[in-house]
Structure formats: C-alpha cells, structure tokens
Amino acid sequence: MLLKTFGWSFAITAAGLALAGILWGWQGLAIVAILSVLEISLSFDNAVINAGILRKLNPFWQKMFLTVGILIAVFGMRLVFPVVIVAITAKLGPIEAVKVAIQDHDRYEQLVTSAHPAIAAFGGMFLLMIFLDFIFEDRDIKWLAWLEKPLARLGKLDTLSTVVSLVVLLIAATTVATSVPVHGGSGTVDKSATVLLAGIGGLVTYLIVGGISGFFEDRLEDEEDEESEESEEAAPAAKGGASLVGLAGKAAFFMFLYLEVIDASFSFDGVIGAFAITNDIFMMALGLGIGAMYIRSLTVFLVRKGTLDDYVYLEHGAHYAIGALAVILLITIKHEINEVVTGLVGVVLIGLSFLSSVVRNRKETEPGDGSAAKAEVSSGV
C-alpha cells in the first residue's frame, strides 16, 4: 500500500535530486532537498483538506488529480505562475518575462516579491472563505464544542461568511496595506487598492468555483435519492442511470477544479518563501515540485486508508490551519513572517486534532462505554 501510493514520489525524488546534483553540484542538491522539505511542511494541512474532497470523487478523477493535477501544481504553480505574475505586474511581454526569470534572478525575485500583496490578498481571502464556511456549518461531530456550537448557530445566516470576509478584507486594505515596505528599499508604498481588488478576486473565485461544484454535488445527491426511491422498472431505470452518469461527470469536474484552486492558494506561501533559500526559478520549481508530489501521494493515502473516517477531528484541525494560514497571508502583506512559523502552526493544529481523535477513539472502545453498550443492544448481544 505504502509503496504503491508513494512509489512515484520516491522515484521522482531520486531522479530530481540526481538531476540537481548533475546541474548544480552538491550545493544545488542540498537547496532542492531543503525546498522539498519546506513545501511538505507548509502543505501538510493541504493534504488533509484535499483528502476530504478527493474521497468524494471516483477512481478516474483521483488518477486525474495525480497526473494532470501534478502537472498543474509543478509546472503551473511553481514554474509558470510566478513568471505570469512578473509579466502582469511589471507589464512585460511573455518572452521578456521568461528572460528575466532565467537571466536576471535578482530582478525576478524583486518583481515576484513586489507582487506579494496581491497574491497574499487573493489567496488569503480564498482560504478564509473555506475556513469560515466550515466553522459556520452545524456539524454532528465537533472538536472544540465550546467554540463551534455558538458559531454554528451564527452560521444560520447564509451570507455570514461573505460578510465576515469582506470586513476582514476592508481592515487589511485600510491598515496593513497602506504602508507596505518597498523591497530592497527604505520607503513604503500604499497597496490598498491592489489588496482590495485582489481580495475581491479571491472571494469571487471561491464563490463561483465553490458554488458551481456545490450545486452539482447537491444535484447528484438528489438524483441518487430519487434513484433509490424509484421502482426498478426497466425504462425509468435506464433513463435515470444515464442522467446520473452525466451529472456525476459535471460534479466531479467542478470539484476537481475547486480542488486545484485550493491547491493553488496553498502554493502561494511556498513560492514566496522559497526566495529565502534561492531565486533560481528552476531550483525552486524542482524542489517545490518534489514536495508537491508527496502532498498528492499523502492525499491519496489518506483517502485509501480512510484516515479521515478513523480520526474524525483531522479535518477540523486542517480547517483551523487554513484559517491561520489565511490570517498569516494577510499579515505578510506588510510584515514578514518566517516560513517555519507558518509551517509549525499547521503541523501543531493537525497534531492536536489527531491526538484528540485518538483519545476519542479510545473512549469509545472502553468497556462499559455508553456507545459500546448501544452497539451491543443494536447487534442483539
């Protein structure tokens, strides 16, 4: 199971490190290895969130996540995306932007860093909406009941997540974005308009992609309920089955798209943080790409092992980590936060949720436990 799931990750790691050693020597090999570890540590919570979505998809779309998805993650987000950001913010042509990325590493780093406020606002608002929609939903299983119960009652207001996100965005645009330090200089610049526009873009993207995927998922569930209630007559069954297959395809496609946008939002801090280690675009792409491969393998491992079902608070911990990352991204518009802190926040929250899940599982299996007694009664023992 472990080798089957992580086999490609192990193989790509070996090939990537060997390539780094050949191209850049021992120093380049070490840099690529460090970048890989950085990406894994920053994105562990990403794997848990991805698993919660991926388990709803069929094996075909899970394979798409490991093939097309990894191409988008490695070449799209780690290689192409920073160059596109440089082209847009510096108003350069695509060819000139590529030349800057390859030939002028210092200028490339400066241009990407100067675009950080817009990137952080977009990603921060997208991730904040994910967290708020989770925390405002009334769930049967609650991790921090003292906090989640009152928030679930507030969540009965349908637009509360959007309202809170807009308030947070306005606060960020009128406080942290008003005097952003200039990269490599001693002055500051007002990025309020940029942050406001990018933040609204992140919010709109979430509402569109998340809304469409949720719509098709609800339609799919309704069709399944209707199908189970219908008689097994040949003609109606055939008609319903055809509709269901088509609807499942649409639902899976938009959920896959939603999954990729989430993954992209998680990538922002890793790409920016990589500049603390190197400004060579190819070293960054290789190192972060190796790390992204492990995140995808870990996602599939969690799905196939049913880990989220066995450790029920893991998803809660990952969403709290998302909320923390969203706040951190907005703070980094003006203030620098070490990547170690960002990574540790997610690891600590997921670790605590895992331990809470273990304690819960032990209590449920203790002799004389109420739930165990109910299970005995229902089974006729």
mmCIF file of C-alpha atoms in Angstrom, residues 9 38 43 58 65 81 106 117 139 145-146 151 172 202 234 243 248 257 284 314 322 343 355 364:
data_model
loop_
_atom_site.group_PDB
_atom_site.id
_atom_site.type_symbol
_atom_site.label_atom_id
_atom_site.label_comp_id
_atom_site.label_asym_id
_atom_site.label_seq_id
_atom_site.Cartn_x
_atom_site.Cartn_y
_atom_site.Cartn_z
ATOM 1 C CA SER A 9 7.070 10.260 -5.248
ATOM 2 C CA LEU A 38 9.800 23.263 3.086
ATOM 3 C CA SER A 43 1.351 21.964 2.878
ATOM 4 C CA ASN A 58 -14.356 8.272 -8.337
ATOM 5 C CA PHE A 65 -5.502 14.503 -9.522
ATOM 6 C CA PHE A 81 2.585 31.152 -12.315
ATOM 7 C CA ASP A 106 17.694 39.333 -8.622
ATOM 8 C CA PRO A 117 0.482 41.858 -1.569
ATOM 9 C CA ARG A 139 -21.816 19.527 12.182
ATOM 10 C CA ALA A 145 -17.532 22.359 21.006
ATOM 11 C CA TRP A 146 -17.319 25.481 23.182
ATOM 12 C CA LEU A 151 -20.522 29.729 15.622
ATOM 13 C CA ALA A 172 -6.485 44.596 5.757
ATOM 14 C CA GLY A 202 -10.176 35.685 -4.430
ATOM 15 C CA ALA A 234 -36.511 -1.137 -16.944
ATOM 16 C CA SER A 243 -28.794 11.257 -16.210
ATOM 17 C CA ALA A 248 -21.612 12.805 -11.832
ATOM 18 C CA LEU A 257 -11.410 22.454 -10.455
ATOM 19 C CA MET A 284 12.536 26.409 -6.991
ATOM 20 C CA LEU A 314 -8.291 15.734 11.494
ATOM 21 C CA ILE A 322 -6.355 27.030 6.844
ATOM 22 C CA GLY A 343 4.609 25.515 8.791
ATOM 23 C CA LEU A 355 -4.340 13.321 19.357
ATOM 24 C CA GLU A 364 -15.484 4.803 22.507
#
